[in-house]
């Protein structure tokens, strides 16, 4: 069974803390994505990676960075968490090519106090 | 401007009834249209993917239609079950790349006994 696994389902952090969200896929996908999902706004792309060590900014990269050192792993980093980063974070992966089906992880709900 | 709009925002139906969800888009050039089901607190799961040349696609009790001329899609759910209660998200892919996906804000469906 194909899988995208996110390291934490629920996190509570304090303002200013550094936060790591990890995502691992077992499908040998080239593309990996980080989205955030907020009520009424739908999914918004934070960062996208199409290969190891390659990354592209999405629509809302401010306040975030990413790391892709291995093909199967894509990490999202919040250098200094703020309350407006409280959200559901979704990782996804797909094969190269724009018709590639997106496979999502279960999501990480982050609350920043 | 590339956009995806879904209607209605929310819907409540009785178990066993049918329903239809709508998706209108302005994305161009068009590559494919996807419907995802997202249970509360979980990641989205793909239901169907349709390319320009496909005008209907079924997945069990779910049937998606696509009219590429009017840029409209619908998702029809037959004989609804309580487990169909979820958000349904329409996603349209632009031809220019794997990261050019445009997400609707979803329709929240509640099936009541």
XYZ file of C-alpha atoms in Angstrom:
226
model
C 0.000 0.000 0.000
C 1.513 3.307 -1.104
C 2.112 5.765 1.650
C 3.011 9.332 2.545
C 3.829 9.551 6.233
C 3.975 12.761 8.216
C 5.940 12.619 11.430
C 3.461 14.301 13.764
C -0.319 14.454 13.627
C -0.618 17.128 16.307
C 1.908 19.651 17.596
C 1.642 22.525 20.043
C 4.489 25.037 20.021
C 5.186 28.435 21.508
C 5.792 31.626 19.550
C 9.427 31.864 18.485
C 10.147 28.137 18.653
C 11.720 26.302 15.716
C 9.429 23.664 14.251
C 10.289 20.712 12.030
C 7.651 18.852 10.079
C 8.874 15.716 8.367
C 7.371 13.831 5.466
C 8.436 10.483 4.004
C 7.056 8.744 0.901
C 7.681 5.160 -0.176
C 6.614 5.467 -3.818
C 9.908 6.697 -5.331
C 8.162 9.918 -6.392
C 10.203 12.738 -7.839
C 7.850 15.537 -6.745
C 7.049 16.455 -3.167
C 4.929 19.314 -1.871
C 4.060 21.123 1.333
C 0.645 22.771 1.604
C -1.188 24.499 4.387
C -4.940 24.292 4.698
C -7.058 26.899 6.450
C -10.854 27.112 6.636
C -12.340 28.954 3.683
C -8.981 29.264 1.910
C -8.417 25.781 0.618
C -4.947 24.342 0.137
C -2.123 26.764 -0.524
C 1.295 25.686 -1.766
C 4.208 26.605 0.506
C 7.105 24.852 -1.280
C 7.589 22.286 -3.985
C 10.562 20.000 -4.717
C 11.044 18.150 -8.013
C 14.310 16.422 -7.118
C 16.829 15.954 -4.328
C 18.191 19.311 -3.140
C 15.882 21.157 -5.567
C 13.096 23.395 -4.333
C 10.754 26.048 -5.625
C 8.733 28.595 -3.703
C 4.996 28.229 -3.796
C 2.365 30.844 -3.156
C 3.106 31.474 0.538
C 6.779 30.671 1.325
C 7.336 33.506 3.796
C 8.297 32.249 7.225
C 9.056 28.734 5.963
C 12.022 26.837 4.577
C 12.387 23.276 3.301
C 15.002 20.578 2.984
C 15.203 17.621 0.625
C 18.433 15.706 1.204
C 17.001 12.340 0.169
C 14.444 11.516 -2.493
C 11.948 10.033 -0.048
C 12.089 12.770 2.582
C 10.896 16.374 2.477
C 11.041 18.539 5.589
C 9.261 21.798 6.333
C 10.925 24.150 8.799
C 9.435 27.080 10.647
C 12.483 29.000 11.877
C 10.508 31.067 14.389
C 6.898 29.987 14.735
C 4.207 32.643 14.914
C 0.538 32.409 15.844
C -0.529 33.019 12.241
C 1.203 29.777 11.298
C -1.363 27.795 13.273
C -2.807 25.555 10.590
C -3.119 22.090 9.094
C -0.011 21.185 7.098
C -0.283 18.609 4.348
C 2.563 16.878 2.565
C 1.998 15.315 -0.851
C 4.008 13.524 -3.514
C 3.619 12.614 -7.172
C 5.536 11.233 -10.126
C 7.147 13.697 -12.490
C 4.729 15.064 -15.080
C 1.683 17.251 -14.604
C -0.818 14.373 -14.791
C 0.783 12.623 -11.860
C -1.750 11.814 -9.169
C -1.102 13.534 -5.856
C -0.829 11.327 -2.797
C -1.317 13.132 0.506
C -0.174 12.411 4.010
C -2.597 12.462 6.926
C -1.692 16.009 7.860
C -0.015 17.712 10.797
C -2.134 20.080 12.841
C 0.127 22.739 14.310
C -0.997 25.115 17.033
C 1.287 28.016 17.919
C 0.528 29.663 21.260
C -6.629 34.802 -13.353
C -6.701 31.044 -12.822
C -9.430 30.087 -10.379
C -11.475 27.135 -9.226
C -14.874 27.713 -7.642
C -16.997 25.066 -5.983
C -20.631 25.071 -5.045
C -22.378 24.676 -2.773
C -20.067 25.457 0.160
C -21.934 22.946 2.271
C -24.691 20.442 1.802
C -26.763 18.225 4.095
C -28.599 15.221 2.657
C -30.413 12.177 3.956
C -28.733 8.811 3.806
C -29.627 7.001 0.603
C -30.244 10.161 -1.425
C -28.188 11.317 -4.397
C -26.378 14.625 -4.664
C -24.308 16.619 -7.146
C -21.407 18.910 -6.387
C -20.242 21.551 -8.845
C -16.836 22.864 -9.885
C -16.256 25.760 -12.296
C -12.789 26.767 -13.370
C -10.964 29.348 -15.430
C -7.575 27.561 -15.512
C -5.893 27.702 -18.884
C -4.224 25.928 -20.557
C -6.045 22.993 -19.018
C -4.333 19.677 -18.312
C -6.600 17.664 -16.026
C -9.234 17.945 -13.325
C -9.222 15.936 -10.123
C -11.726 15.318 -7.372
C -10.507 14.498 -3.876
C -12.368 13.366 -0.761
C -11.110 14.633 2.566
C -12.420 13.188 5.808
C -12.288 15.504 8.821
C -8.762 15.763 10.171
C -7.284 13.545 7.444
C -5.443 14.072 4.186
C -7.299 14.215 0.836
C -7.710 11.004 -1.136
C -8.078 10.937 -4.899
C -11.453 9.935 -6.362
C -11.000 10.651 -10.078
C -8.679 12.329 -12.559
C -10.023 13.461 -15.945
C -8.127 14.809 -18.918
C -9.442 17.054 -21.683
C -10.736 14.160 -23.772
C -12.687 12.453 -20.969
C -16.177 13.661 -20.145
C -17.188 11.119 -17.524
C -15.428 8.867 -15.060
C -16.763 6.644 -12.314
C -15.335 5.313 -9.083
C -17.949 3.159 -7.408
C -20.844 5.387 -6.358
C -18.944 8.502 -7.428
C -19.296 9.753 -11.013
C -17.450 12.813 -12.239
C -18.299 14.675 -15.424
C -16.274 17.243 -17.300
C -17.364 19.770 -19.899
C -14.125 21.321 -21.116
C -15.973 23.766 -23.364
C -17.889 25.400 -20.519
C -15.117 24.652 -18.008
C -17.432 22.903 -15.621
C -17.252 19.639 -13.724
C -19.639 17.876 -11.420
C -19.311 15.057 -8.921
C -22.424 12.945 -8.520
C -22.792 10.706 -5.480
C -25.353 7.946 -5.735
C -27.168 6.322 -2.808
C -25.240 8.294 -0.221
C -23.864 6.644 2.900
C -22.893 8.107 6.264
C -19.260 7.515 5.336
C -19.641 9.945 2.434
C -19.665 12.783 4.978
C -16.495 14.671 4.083
C -15.159 17.651 2.162
C -14.869 17.218 -1.598
C -12.159 19.232 -3.274
C -11.875 20.023 -6.975
C -8.328 20.525 -8.274
C -7.428 21.717 -11.764
C -3.980 21.263 -13.254
C -2.455 23.766 -15.659
C -0.388 22.351 -18.511
C 2.753 24.195 -17.576
C 4.005 22.016 -14.758
C 3.428 19.623 -11.895
C 3.293 22.376 -9.313
C 0.645 24.409 -11.149
C -2.391 23.030 -9.392
C -5.373 25.195 -8.528
C -7.515 24.112 -5.609
C -11.145 24.844 -4.916
C -12.137 25.536 -1.327
C -14.267 22.410 -1.216
C -17.847 21.391 -0.551
C -18.598 20.101 2.921
C -21.086 17.220 2.627
C -22.942 15.886 5.640
C -25.044 12.748 5.288
C -27.577 12.262 8.071
C -29.475 9.093 8.966
